[in-house]
mmCIF file of C-alpha atoms in Angstrom:
data_model
loop_
_atom_site.group_PDB
_atom_site.id
_atom_site.type_symbol
_atom_site.label_atom_id
_atom_site.label_comp_id
_atom_site.label_asym_id
_atom_site.label_seq_id
_atom_site.Cartn_x
_atom_site.Cartn_y
_atom_site.Cartn_z
ATOM 1 C CA MET A 120 -41.867 -78.132 -7.039
ATOM 2 C CA GLU A 121 -39.968 -77.914 -3.787
ATOM 3 C CA VAL A 122 -41.684 -76.625 -0.696
ATOM 4 C CA GLU A 123 -39.867 -74.107 1.139
ATOM 5 C CA ARG A 124 -39.170 -75.034 4.808
ATOM 6 C CA GLU A 125 -38.928 -72.747 8.329
ATOM 7 C CA THR A 126 -35.311 -70.956 8.535
ATOM 8 C CA LEU A 127 -35.852 -69.827 11.273
ATOM 9 C CA LYS A 128 -38.845 -69.906 14.085
ATOM 10 C CA VAL A 129 -38.905 -68.694 17.521
ATOM 11 C CA THR A 130 -41.524 -67.583 20.230
ATOM 12 C CA ILE A 131 -40.426 -64.086 22.241
ATOM 13 C CA PRO A 132 -42.776 -61.742 24.371
ATOM 14 C CA ARG A 133 -43.902 -59.031 22.415
ATOM 15 C CA SER A 134 -42.075 -56.222 25.173
ATOM 16 C CA VAL A 135 -38.843 -57.968 25.045
ATOM 17 C CA LEU A 136 -39.024 -58.044 20.937
ATOM 18 C CA SER A 137 -39.808 -54.907 20.397
ATOM 19 C CA ARG A 138 -37.501 -53.647 22.990
ATOM 20 C CA MET A 139 -34.717 -55.301 21.026
ATOM 21 C CA ILE A 140 -35.557 -53.407 17.736
ATOM 22 C CA ARG A 141 -36.281 -50.351 19.324
ATOM 23 C CA GLY A 142 -32.559 -50.778 20.716
ATOM 24 C CA VAL A 143 -30.626 -52.085 17.523
ATOM 25 C CA SER A 144 -32.384 -49.600 15.461
ATOM 26 C CA ARG A 145 -30.803 -46.564 16.665
ATOM 27 C CA ALA A 146 -27.501 -48.191 14.614
ATOM 28 C CA ILE A 147 -30.053 -48.046 10.802
ATOM 29 C CA PRO A 148 -29.045 -44.990 9.040
ATOM 30 C CA ARG A 149 -31.480 -42.555 7.586
ATOM 31 C CA HIS A 150 -30.096 -42.977 4.040
ATOM 32 C CA SER A 151 -28.104 -45.759 2.537
ATOM 33 C CA ILE A 152 -27.321 -47.034 -0.954
ATOM 34 C CA ASN A 153 -27.089 -50.658 0.633
ATOM 35 C CA PRO A 154 -30.413 -51.433 1.271
ATOM 36 C CA ALA A 155 -29.034 -54.346 3.832
ATOM 37 C CA LEU A 156 -28.112 -51.836 6.181
ATOM 38 C CA GLY A 157 -32.096 -50.782 6.848
ATOM 39 C CA CYS A 158 -32.694 -54.296 7.794
ATOM 40 C CA VAL A 159 -32.253 -56.263 11.363
ATOM 41 C CA LEU A 160 -30.542 -59.705 11.296
ATOM 42 C CA LEU A 161 -32.186 -61.526 13.318
ATOM 43 C CA GLU A 162 -30.297 -65.093 14.782
ATOM 44 C CA ALA A 163 -32.220 -67.427 16.376
ATOM 45 C CA LYS A 164 -29.507 -70.291 18.078
ATOM 46 C CA GLY A 165 -29.139 -71.881 21.590
ATOM 47 C CA GLY A 166 -32.480 -70.438 23.434
ATOM 48 C CA VAL A 167 -31.359 -66.767 22.337
ATOM 49 C CA LEU A 168 -32.513 -64.621 19.672
ATOM 50 C CA SER A 169 -29.818 -61.630 18.648
ATOM 51 C CA ALA A 170 -30.613 -58.523 16.885
ATOM 52 C CA VAL A 171 -28.457 -57.043 15.048
ATOM 53 C CA ALA A 172 -28.043 -53.447 12.936
ATOM 54 C CA THR A 173 -25.042 -51.411 11.743
ATOM 55 C CA ASP A 174 -24.570 -48.078 9.770
ATOM 56 C CA LEU A 175 -21.212 -49.883 9.130
ATOM 57 C CA ALA A 176 -19.179 -47.309 11.532
ATOM 58 C CA CYS A 177 -21.287 -49.171 14.915
ATOM 59 C CA PHE A 178 -22.267 -52.349 15.137
ATOM 60 C CA VAL A 179 -25.258 -53.289 17.699
ATOM 61 C CA ARG A 180 -26.803 -56.309 19.088
ATOM 62 C CA ILE A 181 -28.895 -56.885 21.655
ATOM 63 C CA ALA A 182 -29.608 -60.531 22.663
ATOM 64 C CA GLU A 183 -32.428 -62.171 24.834
ATOM 65 C CA PRO A 184 -33.510 -65.739 25.760
ATOM 66 C CA ALA A 185 -36.269 -66.945 24.020
ATOM 67 C CA ASP A 186 -38.144 -70.135 23.137
ATOM 68 C CA VAL A 187 -36.168 -71.085 19.311
ATOM 69 C CA ARG A 188 -38.169 -73.997 17.846
ATOM 70 C CA LYS A 189 -35.668 -74.013 14.494
ATOM 71 C CA GLU A 190 -32.077 -71.878 14.193
ATOM 72 C CA GLY A 191 -31.303 -69.563 11.872
ATOM 73 C CA LEU A 192 -31.633 -66.599 10.368
ATOM 74 C CA ALA A 193 -33.342 -63.790 8.542
ATOM 75 C CA LEU A 194 -33.054 -59.876 7.390
ATOM 76 C CA VAL A 195 -35.811 -58.217 7.629
ATOM 77 C CA PRO A 196 -36.574 -54.328 6.896
ATOM 78 C CA ALA A 197 -36.085 -52.420 10.439
ATOM 79 C CA GLY A 198 -39.591 -50.181 10.135
ATOM 80 C CA PRO A 199 -41.556 -53.056 8.879
ATOM 81 C CA LEU A 200 -40.548 -55.553 11.330
ATOM 82 C CA GLU A 201 -41.370 -52.235 14.587
ATOM 83 C CA ARG A 202 -44.386 -52.061 12.858
ATOM 84 C CA ALA A 203 -45.606 -55.338 12.883
ATOM 85 C CA VAL A 204 -44.617 -56.143 16.626
ATOM 86 C CA ALA A 205 -45.618 -52.920 17.701
ATOM 87 C CA SER A 206 -49.301 -53.913 16.145
ATOM 88 C CA LYS A 207 -49.410 -57.375 18.209
ATOM 89 C CA LYS A 208 -51.262 -57.115 21.170
ATOM 90 C CA ASP A 209 -49.302 -58.284 24.807
ATOM 91 C CA GLY A 210 -47.985 -61.711 25.216
ATOM 92 C CA ASP A 211 -45.834 -63.705 22.850
ATOM 93 C CA VAL A 212 -45.123 -63.264 19.555
ATOM 94 C CA LEU A 213 -44.170 -66.025 17.038
ATOM 95 C CA LEU A 214 -41.983 -65.004 14.026
ATOM 96 C CA ALA A 215 -41.035 -67.540 11.153
ATOM 97 C CA ALA A 216 -39.286 -67.194 8.259
ATOM 98 C CA MET A 217 -39.329 -69.085 5.513
ATOM 99 C CA GLY A 218 -36.331 -67.823 2.648
ATOM 100 C CA ASN A 219 -36.405 -64.152 2.698
ATOM 101 C CA SER A 220 -40.009 -63.882 4.021
ATOM 102 C CA MET A 221 -40.858 -63.127 7.897
ATOM 103 C CA MET A 222 -44.011 -63.946 9.764
ATOM 104 C CA VAL A 223 -44.689 -62.259 12.761
ATOM 105 C CA SER A 224 -48.007 -63.422 14.190
ATOM 106 C CA ASP A 225 -49.734 -63.627 17.760
ATOM 107 C CA GLU A 226 -53.101 -65.079 18.575
ATOM 108 C CA GLU A 227 -54.850 -63.204 16.051
ATOM 109 C CA VAL A 228 -53.527 -61.755 13.447
ATOM 110 C CA VAL A 229 -50.848 -62.534 11.292
ATOM 111 C CA VAL A 230 -47.893 -60.010 9.440
ATOM 112 C CA GLU A 231 -46.031 -61.060 6.711
ATOM 113 C CA ILE A 232 -42.934 -59.450 5.528
ATOM 114 C CA SER A 233 -40.699 -59.654 2.661
ATOM 115 C CA GLY A 234 -36.850 -59.192 3.822
ATOM 116 C CA ARG A 235 -33.627 -60.022 2.157
ATOM 117 C CA ASP A 236 -30.874 -62.850 2.189
ATOM 118 C CA PRO A 237 -28.853 -62.408 5.727
ATOM 119 C CA GLU A 238 -25.731 -63.124 3.021
ATOM 120 C CA ASP A 239 -26.147 -59.476 2.045
ATOM 121 C CA PHE A 240 -25.679 -58.326 5.865
ATOM 122 C CA PRO A 241 -21.991 -56.980 6.812
ATOM 123 C CA ASN A 242 -20.133 -59.269 8.589
ATOM 124 C CA PHE A 243 -20.437 -58.223 12.516
ATOM 125 C CA PRO A 244 -16.503 -57.265 13.255
ATOM 126 C CA PRO A 245 -14.837 -59.600 16.132
ATOM 127 C CA CYS A 246 -14.802 -57.919 19.588
ATOM 128 C CA PRO A 247 -11.808 -59.263 21.215
ATOM 129 C CA LEU A 248 -12.475 -58.755 25.059
ATOM 130 C CA PRO A 249 -10.309 -56.743 27.505
ATOM 131 C CA SER A 250 -8.305 -58.443 29.886
ATOM 132 C CA PRO A 251 -9.735 -59.444 33.089
ATOM 133 C CA GLU A 252 -8.734 -56.540 35.321
ATOM 134 C CA ARG A 253 -10.500 -54.160 33.315
ATOM 135 C CA TRP A 254 -13.873 -56.212 33.749
ATOM 136 C CA VAL A 255 -16.699 -54.942 35.681
ATOM 137 C CA GLU A 256 -19.011 -56.861 36.810
ATOM 138 C CA THR A 257 -22.613 -55.081 37.150
ATOM 139 C CA ASP A 258 -26.145 -56.351 36.970
ATOM 140 C CA VAL A 259 -28.296 -56.006 34.245
ATOM 141 C CA GLN A 260 -31.134 -54.086 34.849
ATOM 142 C CA ARG A 261 -28.873 -51.752 36.731
ATOM 143 C CA LEU A 262 -27.135 -51.302 33.185
ATOM 144 C CA ARG A 263 -30.255 -50.543 31.434
ATOM 145 C CA THR A 264 -31.283 -47.927 33.757
ATOM 146 C CA ALA A 265 -27.779 -46.399 33.051
ATOM 147 C CA ILE A 266 -28.285 -46.507 29.688
ATOM 148 C CA ASP A 267 -32.036 -44.943 29.644
ATOM 149 C CA ARG A 268 -30.570 -42.294 31.910
ATOM 150 C CA THR A 269 -27.578 -41.199 29.439
ATOM 151 C CA SER A 270 -29.080 -42.059 25.809
ATOM 152 C CA PHE A 271 -31.571 -39.420 26.220
ATOM 153 C CA SER A 272 -28.849 -36.601 25.944
ATOM 154 C CA ASP A 273 -26.500 -38.087 22.665
ATOM 155 C CA HIS A 274 -26.606 -36.530 19.123
ATOM 156 C CA GLU A 275 -27.844 -37.632 15.982
ATOM 157 C CA ASP A 276 -26.723 -35.064 14.186
ATOM 158 C CA PRO A 277 -23.789 -36.593 11.682
ATOM 159 C CA SER A 278 -22.083 -33.179 11.215
ATOM 160 C CA ARG A 279 -21.406 -33.615 14.636
ATOM 161 C CA PRO A 280 -20.265 -37.333 15.476
ATOM 162 C CA VAL A 281 -18.190 -37.065 18.558
ATOM 163 C CA TYR A 282 -21.704 -36.655 20.066
ATOM 164 C CA SER A 283 -23.772 -39.647 19.323
ATOM 165 C CA GLY A 284 -22.858 -42.024 21.901
ATOM 166 C CA ILE A 285 -22.442 -43.004 25.341
ATOM 167 C CA HIS A 286 -19.235 -42.957 26.712
ATOM 168 C CA PHE A 287 -18.628 -46.291 29.164
ATOM 169 C CA ALA A 288 -15.666 -45.556 31.004
ATOM 170 C CA ALA A 289 -14.687 -48.775 33.985
ATOM 171 C CA GLY A 290 -12.595 -48.216 36.548
ATOM 172 C CA ASP A 291 -11.941 -49.148 40.544
ATOM 173 C CA GLY A 292 -14.528 -51.767 40.025
ATOM 174 C CA VAL A 293 -17.161 -49.067 38.635
ATOM 175 C CA LEU A 294 -18.581 -48.191 35.514
ATOM 176 C CA ARG A 295 -19.473 -44.423 34.323
ATOM 177 C CA LEU A 296 -21.688 -43.568 31.461
ATOM 178 C CA THR A 297 -21.599 -40.517 30.149
ATOM 179 C CA GLY A 298 -23.781 -38.855 27.443
ATOM 180 C CA THR A 299 -23.760 -35.246 25.679
ATOM 181 C CA ASP A 300 -25.299 -33.568 22.658
ATOM 182 C CA GLY A 301 -22.843 -30.547 22.895
ATOM 183 C CA TRP A 302 -25.522 -28.347 25.465
ATOM 184 C CA ARG A 303 -26.963 -31.191 27.885
ATOM 185 C CA ILE A 304 -24.539 -33.798 29.761
ATOM 186 C CA ALA A 305 -25.805 -36.630 31.419
ATOM 187 C CA ARG A 306 -24.322 -38.852 33.832
ATOM 188 C CA ASP A 307 -24.771 -41.772 35.909
ATOM 189 C CA ALA A 308 -21.787 -44.325 37.561
#
């Protein structure tokens, strides 16, 4: 009998993990014939935990520093993962994947979630960087605040995809964000 080994093991603050899952979950389609699209791909590597989700038109990736004890990948259904993390008390959460199963635990409770093979997840497309003269440097907290101020007005109606995002415009060393749902507009510079 072969003993199943951990394929990923990481500790991260619950509040950080919860924010990551909520952030990438916006890319998950409500209905899909591909079950992998209802999942979050977690990758632990080099002291960083990344969460990725997609509807195949848009890929969202959020990465945060974490205590990575075992590098690897896990593909976990977004809803059960979000509920498991929300049920934990504040503090650190341990994520441990064994095969296609994910354990989410704190000091009191362990929740086991059946996942999928990470190979089922679509490949994240390469994203070439623009030339350095187009770069805008900004503080991470400032960027988060700008996104929070504009994302409330983006639209989720699939029949009007032009309103389903935030427009980022960079120029003269300033990053401008704009979001609209066709009735409201939110800008931040």
